[in-house]
Short mmCIF file of C-alpha atoms and ligand atoms in Angstrom, two decimals:
data_model
loop_
_atom_site.label_atom_id
_atom_site.label_comp_id
_atom_site.label_asym_id
_atom_site.label_seq_id
_atom_site.Cartn_x
_atom_site.Cartn_y
_atom_site.Cartn_z
CA MET F 1 193.88 96.55 16.37
CA ILE F 2 194.10 96.76 20.15
CA LYS F 3 197.05 96.89 22.57
CA LEU F 4 196.52 95.32 25.98
CA PHE F 5 198.59 95.17 29.18
CA SER F 6 198.34 92.97 32.24
CA SER F 7 196.33 94.30 35.18
CA LEU F 8 196.87 94.42 38.93
CA SER F 9 193.31 93.43 39.61
CA PHE F 10 190.32 91.70 38.00
CA SER F 11 187.10 92.09 39.92
CA GLY F 12 183.56 93.42 39.90
CA GLU F 13 179.98 92.59 39.06
CA LEU F 14 178.73 92.42 35.48
CA GLU F 15 175.59 91.73 33.48
CA VAL F 16 176.81 89.80 30.41
CA PRO F 17 175.23 90.49 26.98
CA SER F 18 172.11 88.67 25.92
CA ASP F 19 172.32 85.14 24.62
CA LYS F 20 173.06 85.02 20.90
CA SER F 21 171.38 81.67 20.22
CA ILE F 22 168.18 82.58 22.06
CA SER F 23 168.09 86.06 20.47
CA HIS F 24 168.24 84.62 16.92
CA ARG F 25 165.47 82.15 17.69
CA SER F 26 163.23 84.71 19.42
CA ALA F 27 163.14 86.85 16.26
CA LEU F 28 163.02 84.01 13.70
CA LEU F 29 160.27 82.03 15.43
CA ASN F 30 158.09 85.02 16.33
CA SER F 31 158.33 86.22 12.71
CA ILE F 32 156.55 83.04 11.56
CA ALA F 33 154.18 82.72 14.54
CA ASN F 34 150.61 83.97 14.93
CA GLY F 35 150.18 87.19 16.89
CA LYS F 36 152.13 89.96 18.55
CA SER F 37 155.26 89.53 20.66
CA LYS F 38 157.67 91.66 22.65
CA ILE F 39 161.33 90.61 22.95
CA LEU F 40 163.30 92.19 25.78
CA ASN F 41 167.11 92.21 25.93
CA TYR F 42 167.66 91.15 22.28
CA SER F 43 171.41 90.92 21.53
CA ASN F 44 173.05 93.97 19.92
CA GLY F 45 175.82 91.74 18.49
CA GLU F 46 176.33 91.92 14.72
CA ASP F 47 175.17 88.33 14.15
CA CYS F 48 171.78 88.94 15.74
CA LEU F 49 171.42 92.19 13.78
CA SER F 50 172.04 90.12 10.62
CA THR F 51 169.01 88.01 11.56
CA LEU F 52 166.87 91.15 11.94
CA GLY F 53 168.23 92.48 8.62
CA VAL F 54 167.20 89.38 6.63
CA LEU F 55 163.83 89.16 8.37
CA LYS F 56 163.07 92.79 7.47
CA GLU F 57 164.10 92.05 3.87
CA LEU F 58 161.51 89.23 4.00
CA GLY F 59 158.80 91.70 5.03
CA ALA F 60 158.68 90.76 8.73
CA ASN F 61 156.93 93.39 10.81
CA ILE F 62 159.61 94.14 13.42
CA ASN F 63 159.94 97.38 15.35
CA LEU F 64 163.35 97.88 16.91
CA ILE F 65 163.82 100.04 20.01
CA PRO F 66 167.47 100.63 21.01
CA LYS F 67 168.22 100.21 24.74
CA GLU F 68 171.51 100.75 26.57
CA ASN F 69 173.16 97.38 25.78
CA SER F 70 170.47 95.58 23.79
CA TYR F 71 167.31 96.06 21.72
CA GLU F 72 163.64 95.71 22.51
CA LEU F 73 161.64 94.24 19.60
CA ASP F 74 157.94 94.39 18.82
CA ILE F 75 157.01 91.74 16.26
CA GLU F 76 153.66 91.12 14.62
CA SER F 77 153.12 88.14 12.34
CA LYS F 78 150.26 86.29 10.66
CA GLY F 79 151.87 82.86 10.87
CA LEU F 80 154.05 80.47 8.90
CA ASN F 81 153.36 81.99 5.49
CA SER F 82 153.54 85.67 6.35
CA LEU F 83 157.03 86.33 4.97
CA ILE F 84 157.24 87.64 1.39
CA GLU F 85 159.65 87.34 -1.55
CA PRO F 86 162.72 89.53 -0.89
CA LYS F 87 163.56 92.25 -3.46
CA LYS F 88 167.27 91.44 -3.26
CA ASP F 89 169.60 88.67 -2.10
CA LEU F 90 169.53 88.05 1.65
CA TYR F 91 172.81 88.82 3.44
CA ALA F 92 173.56 86.99 6.70
CA GLY F 93 177.01 88.57 7.32
CA ASN F 94 179.19 86.31 9.50
CA SER F 95 176.27 84.41 11.03
CA GLY F 96 176.04 80.63 10.62
CA THR F 97 173.00 80.48 12.90
CA THR F 98 171.07 82.99 10.76
CA THR F 99 171.96 81.06 7.61
CA ARG F 100 171.19 77.55 8.78
CA LEU F 101 168.02 78.32 10.74
CA LEU F 102 166.59 80.69 8.13
CA SER F 103 167.26 78.07 5.43
CA GLY F 104 164.68 75.84 7.12
CA ILE F 105 162.11 78.64 6.76
CA LEU F 106 163.09 79.61 3.20
CA ALA F 107 162.85 75.96 2.14
CA PHE F 108 159.07 75.82 2.80
CA SER F 109 158.26 79.44 1.95
CA ASN F 110 156.07 80.20 -1.02
CA PHE F 111 158.70 82.22 -2.93
CA ASN F 112 162.24 82.09 -4.34
CA SER F 113 165.21 83.54 -2.47
CA VAL F 114 169.01 83.67 -2.35
CA LEU F 115 170.95 83.66 0.94
CA SER F 116 174.66 84.41 1.37
CA GLY F 117 177.12 86.06 3.74
CA ASP F 118 180.69 87.28 4.13
CA ASN F 119 183.72 85.31 2.87
CA SER F 120 183.95 83.26 6.07
CA LEU F 121 180.25 82.33 5.98
CA ASN F 122 180.34 81.54 2.25
CA SER F 123 183.09 79.00 2.85
CA ARG F 124 181.40 77.17 5.74
CA PRO F 125 179.83 73.73 5.10
CA MET F 126 176.15 73.85 4.11
CA LYS F 127 175.85 70.26 2.82
CA ARG F 128 174.75 69.35 6.35
CA ILE F 129 171.52 71.34 5.81
CA ILE F 130 171.22 70.99 2.02
CA ASP F 131 171.07 67.16 2.23
CA PRO F 132 168.16 66.88 4.69
CA LEU F 133 166.27 69.80 3.10
CA ARG F 134 166.57 68.16 -0.35
CA MET F 135 165.37 64.87 1.15
CA MET F 136 162.32 66.80 2.31
CA GLY F 137 161.73 67.99 -1.26
CA ALA F 138 163.43 71.39 -1.22
CA GLU F 139 164.91 72.70 -4.45
CA ILE F 140 168.25 74.29 -3.50
CA LYS F 141 171.24 75.36 -5.56
CA SER F 142 174.56 76.02 -3.87
CA ASN F 143 178.13 76.93 -4.66
CA ASN F 144 179.83 73.54 -4.10
CA ASP F 145 177.73 72.91 -0.99
CA CYS F 146 178.45 76.42 0.33
CA ALA F 147 176.46 79.67 0.29
CA PRO F 148 175.13 81.48 -1.72
CA LEU F 149 172.13 79.18 -1.37
CA GLU F 150 169.34 79.59 -3.87
CA PHE F 151 165.89 78.37 -2.79
CA ARG F 152 163.07 77.68 -5.31
CA LYS F 153 159.57 77.44 -3.91
CA SER F 154 158.76 73.82 -3.19
CA ASN F 155 156.47 71.57 -1.17
CA LEU F 156 158.17 69.75 1.68
CA ASN F 157 157.46 66.43 3.37
CA GLY F 158 158.73 65.38 6.77
CA ILE F 159 161.69 62.97 7.00
CA LYS F 160 163.27 60.45 9.30
CA TYR F 161 166.82 61.75 9.63
CA ASN F 162 169.88 60.52 11.53
CA MET F 163 172.20 63.49 11.91
CA ASP F 164 175.91 62.68 11.64
CA VAL F 165 177.10 65.76 13.55
CA ALA F 166 175.69 66.97 16.87
CA SER F 167 174.72 70.40 15.55
CA ALA F 168 171.93 72.55 16.98
CA GLN F 169 171.89 74.58 13.78
CA VAL F 170 171.24 71.53 11.58
CA LYS F 171 168.66 70.14 14.01
CA SER F 172 166.87 73.51 14.17
CA CYS F 173 166.91 73.86 10.38
CA ILE F 174 165.06 70.54 9.95
CA ILE F 175 162.66 71.37 12.80
CA LEU F 176 161.76 74.74 11.25
CA ALA F 177 161.39 73.24 7.76
CA THR F 178 159.01 70.63 9.17
CA LEU F 179 156.71 73.31 10.61
CA GLY F 180 155.84 74.20 7.01
CA ALA F 181 155.93 70.64 5.60
CA ASN F 182 153.07 68.18 4.91
CA SER F 183 154.07 65.52 7.44
CA LYS F 184 156.09 65.00 10.60
CA SER F 185 159.87 64.55 10.93
CA ILE F 186 161.79 62.33 13.30
CA ILE F 187 165.33 63.58 13.92
CA THR F 188 168.02 61.61 15.75
CA GLN F 189 171.16 63.34 17.04
CA PRO F 190 174.45 61.51 17.75
CA ALA F 191 174.79 63.55 20.98
CA LEU F 192 172.68 66.22 22.63
CA SER F 193 173.17 69.79 21.42
CA ARG F 194 171.64 73.06 22.67
CA ASP F 195 167.84 72.80 22.77
CA HIS F 196 166.73 76.45 22.69
CA THR F 197 164.61 75.87 19.54
CA GLU F 198 162.76 72.96 21.16
CA ARG F 199 162.16 74.88 24.41
CA MET F 200 160.83 77.93 22.57
CA LEU F 201 158.61 75.86 20.29
CA ILE F 202 157.10 74.06 23.28
CA SER F 203 156.17 77.48 24.75
CA MET F 204 154.72 78.46 21.36
CA GLY F 205 152.38 75.45 21.30
CA ALA F 206 154.16 73.37 18.63
CA ASP F 207 153.56 69.62 18.48
CA ILE F 208 157.10 68.53 19.41
CA LYS F 209 158.19 65.51 21.43
CA ILE F 210 161.67 64.87 22.76
CA ASP F 211 162.83 61.40 23.76
CA THR F 212 166.52 61.72 24.72
CA ASN F 213 168.32 61.86 21.34
CA GLU F 214 165.16 61.69 19.21
CA ILE F 215 162.91 64.63 18.33
CA THR F 216 159.51 64.25 16.66
CA ILE F 217 158.07 67.45 15.22
CA SER F 218 154.74 67.84 13.41
CA PRO F 219 153.85 70.56 10.90
CA GLY F 220 151.56 73.36 12.00
CA GLU F 221 151.15 76.96 13.06
CA ILE F 222 152.78 78.29 16.26
CA ASN F 223 151.75 81.13 18.60
CA SER F 224 153.77 84.28 19.29
CA ILE F 225 155.25 84.61 22.78
CA ASP F 226 156.95 87.39 24.72
CA ILE F 227 160.58 86.56 25.53
CA GLU F 228 163.12 88.12 27.84
CA VAL F 229 166.50 86.94 26.57
CA PRO F 230 168.88 85.92 29.40
CA GLY F 231 172.65 86.52 29.44
CA ASP F 232 175.00 84.46 27.26
CA ILE F 233 177.19 81.84 28.97
CA SER F 234 179.45 81.85 25.89
CA SER F 235 180.23 85.54 26.63
CA ALA F 236 180.38 84.94 30.39
CA ALA F 237 183.00 82.24 29.69
CA PHE F 238 185.70 84.84 28.98
CA TRP F 239 185.24 86.51 32.37
CA ILE F 240 184.97 83.17 34.19
CA VAL F 241 188.35 82.06 32.87
CA ALA F 242 189.81 85.54 33.43
CA ALA F 243 188.80 85.49 37.11
CA LEU F 244 190.15 81.96 37.58
CA ILE F 245 193.59 82.69 36.11
CA HIS F 246 194.11 86.22 37.48
CA PRO F 247 195.72 86.18 40.97
CA LYS F 248 193.22 88.83 42.14
CA GLY F 249 190.27 87.36 40.22
CA ASN F 250 186.93 87.85 41.99
CA ILE F 251 183.77 88.49 39.99
CA VAL F 252 180.00 88.04 39.94
CA LEU F 253 178.21 87.58 36.62
CA LYS F 254 174.49 88.23 36.73
CA ASN F 255 171.60 86.73 34.79
CA VAL F 256 173.48 84.00 32.89
CA CYS F 257 171.53 81.28 31.03
CA ILE F 258 172.62 77.94 32.52
CA ASN F 259 170.81 75.63 30.10
CA PRO F 260 172.44 72.23 30.90
CA LEU F 261 173.31 71.76 27.22
CA ARG F 262 175.44 74.94 27.36
CA THR F 263 177.19 74.56 30.72
CA GLY F 264 179.96 72.13 29.74
CA ILE F 265 182.38 75.00 30.38
CA LEU F 266 181.32 75.15 34.05
CA ASP F 267 181.58 71.36 34.49
CA VAL F 268 185.08 71.35 32.97
CA LEU F 269 186.43 74.35 34.89
CA ILE F 270 185.04 73.03 38.20
CA LYS F 271 186.68 69.67 37.46
CA MET F 272 189.95 71.53 36.79
CA GLY F 273 189.70 73.01 40.31
CA GLY F 274 187.89 76.27 39.56
CA ARG F 275 186.01 77.85 42.46
CA ILE F 276 182.72 78.67 40.75
CA GLU F 277 179.49 79.21 42.68
CA ILE F 278 176.13 79.13 40.90
CA PHE F 279 173.36 80.83 42.88
CA ASN F 280 170.06 82.68 42.62
CA LYS F 281 168.73 80.03 40.20
CA ARG F 282 165.46 80.88 38.46
CA ASP F 283 163.60 80.34 35.17
CA VAL F 284 163.38 83.00 32.44
CA ALA F 285 161.68 82.31 29.08
CA ASN F 286 161.59 78.54 29.78
CA GLU F 287 165.38 78.58 30.29
CA PRO F 288 167.27 78.14 33.60
CA VAL F 289 169.14 81.29 34.64
CA ALA F 290 171.50 82.06 37.56
CA ASP F 291 174.20 84.36 38.89
CA ILE F 292 177.77 83.04 38.94
CA LYS F 293 180.58 83.92 41.36
CA VAL F 294 184.15 83.09 40.39
CA VAL F 295 187.39 83.53 42.38
CA HIS F 296 190.99 82.88 41.47
CA SER F 297 191.90 79.17 41.65
CA GLU F 298 194.80 76.87 40.96
CA LEU F 299 193.78 74.75 37.95
CA ASN F 300 194.78 71.22 36.94
CA GLY F 301 194.80 69.85 33.41
CA ILE F 302 192.16 67.28 32.38
CA GLN F 303 190.90 65.31 29.37
CA ILE F 304 187.87 66.80 27.55
CA ASP F 305 186.13 64.63 24.92
CA GLY F 306 182.97 62.76 23.93
CA ASP F 307 179.42 63.91 24.59
CA ILE F 308 180.45 67.02 26.55
CA ILE F 309 182.00 68.60 23.43
CA PRO F 310 178.71 69.97 21.94
CA LYS F 311 177.95 71.46 25.38
CA LEU F 312 181.08 73.63 25.27
CA ILE F 313 181.88 73.81 21.57
CA ASP F 314 182.09 77.63 21.45
CA GLU F 315 184.11 77.80 24.67
CA ILE F 316 187.06 75.63 23.60
CA PRO F 317 189.29 78.61 22.64
CA ILE F 318 188.91 80.12 26.13
CA ILE F 319 189.31 76.68 27.79
CA ILE F 320 192.64 76.46 25.93
CA ILE F 321 193.69 79.73 27.63
CA ALA F 322 192.83 78.24 31.05
CA SER F 323 194.77 75.06 30.19
CA VAL F 324 197.98 76.97 29.51
CA VAL F 325 198.36 77.96 33.18
CA ALA F 326 196.91 74.71 34.59
CA LYS F 327 199.18 72.13 36.21
CA GLY F 328 199.74 69.20 33.86
CA PRO F 329 198.39 68.51 30.39
CA THR F 330 194.89 69.17 29.09
CA ILE F 331 193.79 67.02 26.16
CA ILE F 332 190.85 68.06 24.00
CA LYS F 333 189.55 65.44 21.50
CA ASP F 334 186.40 64.85 19.36
CA ALA F 335 186.31 68.55 18.52
CA SER F 336 186.82 68.54 14.73
CA GLU F 337 183.72 70.78 14.43
CA LEU F 338 186.00 73.61 15.60
CA ARG F 339 187.68 73.46 12.21
CA VAL F 340 184.50 74.66 10.45
CA LYS F 341 183.50 77.56 12.71
CA GLU F 342 183.97 81.25 11.78
CA THR F 343 187.60 80.23 11.26
CA ASP F 344 189.48 76.96 11.87
CA ARG F 345 189.60 77.57 15.63
CA LEU F 346 192.00 74.68 16.38
CA PHE F 347 194.50 76.08 13.88
CA ALA F 348 193.98 79.67 15.06
CA MET F 349 194.57 78.79 18.73
CA ALA F 350 197.58 76.63 17.83
CA GLU F 351 199.06 79.62 15.94
CA PHE F 352 198.57 81.75 19.06
CA LEU F 353 200.26 79.12 21.24
CA LYS F 354 203.11 78.71 18.74
CA SER F 355 203.79 82.48 18.64
CA SER F 356 203.72 82.49 22.46
CA ASN F 357 206.20 79.58 22.73
CA ILE F 358 203.65 77.53 24.65
CA LYS F 359 204.07 73.76 24.34
CA HIS F 360 201.18 72.01 22.62
CA ASN F 361 200.33 69.24 20.13
CA LEU F 362 197.69 69.83 17.48
CA PHE F 363 195.52 66.87 16.32
CA ASN F 364 192.92 66.68 13.55
CA ASP F 365 190.13 66.66 16.11
CA GLY F 366 191.68 68.45 19.06
CA ILE F 367 194.74 69.72 20.83
CA GLU F 368 196.96 68.91 23.80
CA ILE F 369 198.26 71.80 25.93
CA LEU F 370 201.08 70.70 28.21
CA GLY F 371 200.33 73.27 30.92
CA ASP F 372 202.48 74.96 33.62
CA SER F 373 203.21 77.80 31.16
CA ASP F 374 203.00 81.61 31.13
CA PHE F 375 201.80 84.00 28.47
CA SER F 376 204.53 86.07 26.88
CA GLY F 377 202.49 88.71 25.05
CA GLY F 378 203.22 89.51 21.41
CA ASN F 379 201.48 90.42 18.19
CA PHE F 380 198.59 88.10 17.30
CA ASP F 381 195.92 87.70 14.65
CA SER F 382 192.25 87.25 15.53
CA PHE F 383 191.72 85.34 12.25
CA ASN F 384 188.65 87.57 12.00
CA ASP F 385 186.94 85.39 14.59
CA HIS F 386 185.24 86.99 17.60
CA ARG F 387 185.97 84.16 20.01
CA ILE F 388 189.65 83.98 19.06
CA ALA F 389 190.04 87.76 19.59
CA MET F 390 188.37 87.63 23.02
CA SER F 391 190.29 84.52 24.15
CA ILE F 392 193.66 86.12 23.34
CA ALA F 393 192.49 89.26 25.15
CA ILE F 394 192.03 87.25 28.35
CA SER F 395 195.60 85.93 28.15
CA SER F 396 196.83 89.55 28.20
CA LEU F 397 195.58 89.97 31.78
CA ILE F 398 198.50 87.88 33.04
CA SER F 399 201.02 88.34 30.20
CA ASP F 400 204.58 89.51 30.87
CA GLN F 401 204.57 91.87 27.89
CA GLU F 402 202.16 93.89 25.81
CA THR F 403 199.57 91.90 23.78
CA ILE F 404 198.55 93.24 20.37
CA ILE F 405 195.48 91.76 18.67
CA ASN F 406 194.85 92.56 15.03
CA ASN F 407 191.27 92.78 13.77
CA SER F 408 190.04 93.04 17.36
CA ASP F 409 186.80 94.82 16.33
CA VAL F 410 185.46 91.42 15.30
CA ALA F 411 184.50 90.83 18.98
CA ALA F 412 181.32 92.84 18.17
CA VAL F 413 179.99 89.82 16.24
CA SER F 414 178.74 88.46 19.56
CA TYR F 415 179.85 90.98 22.23
CA LYS F 416 179.72 94.67 21.34
CA GLN F 417 180.72 95.93 24.81
CA PHE F 418 183.56 93.40 25.30
CA TRP F 419 186.49 95.88 25.27
CA ASP F 420 184.65 98.32 27.60
CA HIS F 421 183.76 95.51 30.01
CA LEU F 422 187.39 94.33 30.00
CA GLU F 423 188.57 97.78 31.10
CA ILE F 424 185.86 98.00 33.81
CA LEU F 425 186.83 94.63 35.34
CA LYS F 426 190.55 95.56 35.29
CA LEU F 427 189.84 98.47 37.66
CA ASP F 428 190.19 97.86 41.39
CA ASN F 429 186.44 97.51 41.97
C1 S3P D 1 174.59 77.54 17.58
C2 S3P D 1 175.04 76.25 17.48
C3 S3P D 1 176.46 75.89 17.44
C4 S3P D 1 177.35 77.03 17.92
C5 S3P D 1 176.94 78.34 17.32
C6 S3P D 1 175.51 78.68 17.71
C7 S3P D 1 173.13 77.79 17.59
O1 S3P D 1 176.81 75.56 16.12
O2 S3P D 1 178.69 76.76 17.61
O3 S3P D 1 177.78 79.38 17.78
O4 S3P D 1 172.71 78.88 18.01
O5 S3P D 1 172.39 76.87 17.21
P1 S3P D 1 176.57 74.09 15.52
O6 S3P D 1 175.15 73.82 15.51
O7 S3P D 1 177.14 74.13 14.13
O8 S3P D 1 177.35 73.17 16.42
#
């Protein structure tokens, strides 16, 4: 539980934590590649530690060196078939990315394994990966299409697969399974989703071709590569919205990954009137990176739907916070995926708005926030979801009264230093 009060200022310069999606992939892919690799700035969030935990259980040769706000990893691997049968069930904690990406690897591996997680993870939909993996020839048992997932060793063939949700986790699962299959896969996505797997595999020498919504991947070994993980825009998002809505907001965020399939949040906030400057653009680990300056701005409500949704899917809770103070309504549609995240994030944010007496309408696939409102403070539940806890925390910066968030420790799933960084930025820097 944490108690928060509004602040007189919100300013400073910050290096946001390392990108969660890229961290997971750097460890998973290098653990099935040929050679030695060094990963700098690996996320110290609990989800990424879950990935390291399961990889170690699978015999991956990973040496972990703690740094101030991250880890440095040394990985050595002998290729696609270097993992070994685990002595116990694999535990992925709260991490959907660990579960869905690792499933692609377990499906082709030459041993049996069982993969599960915490209560939230074990109730998230896995049919979306079970179906394509079974089509490829994988033998998988599940608990009503949820984890625990039980993999029996099997030979896989490539598939032609039209995905029905724009999910990077599902896409990556099929891509990874195909690396260890007997023939190529052709995957079509309904809309573009984050492409960190594809970018990393290109650098690792995989035979992968991307033609807008269609990906063709061939089986075969990949080569280890050194990776410096850039900062996470999904973590930066909290500070960007904080600086926009706080009357004294003025911050610089350094070293943020601005992969165009992740920057929907910037497009939307700029369209709402946010003064956001992106500068010092460069490339790190085949990903575009930049520094971002944000100053307080008057925001206007907008409509957010369609193909931009996968580009900001994790940022919708914090966009809802921005919409509350914006002038006029903000309508978010086509976002039913939010209902199957760590919690039902549409429901969780609607509960927060309801307890705060903020006018809104909840839909099956989105929400309308009427805008021109203030935050009242109060006692709120994080629903054990890191992004809900951090979004409510940002509202406290301009709330009339004290804000209490229960289960606030859950922020550490993606952002271990979040509460410390919040206090630093509240100082008059
Ligand atoms: C992720 C993909 C997204 C996102 C999640 C991380 C990834 O999930 O919500 O936090 O690293 O591939 P979906 O693929 O289910 O949309």
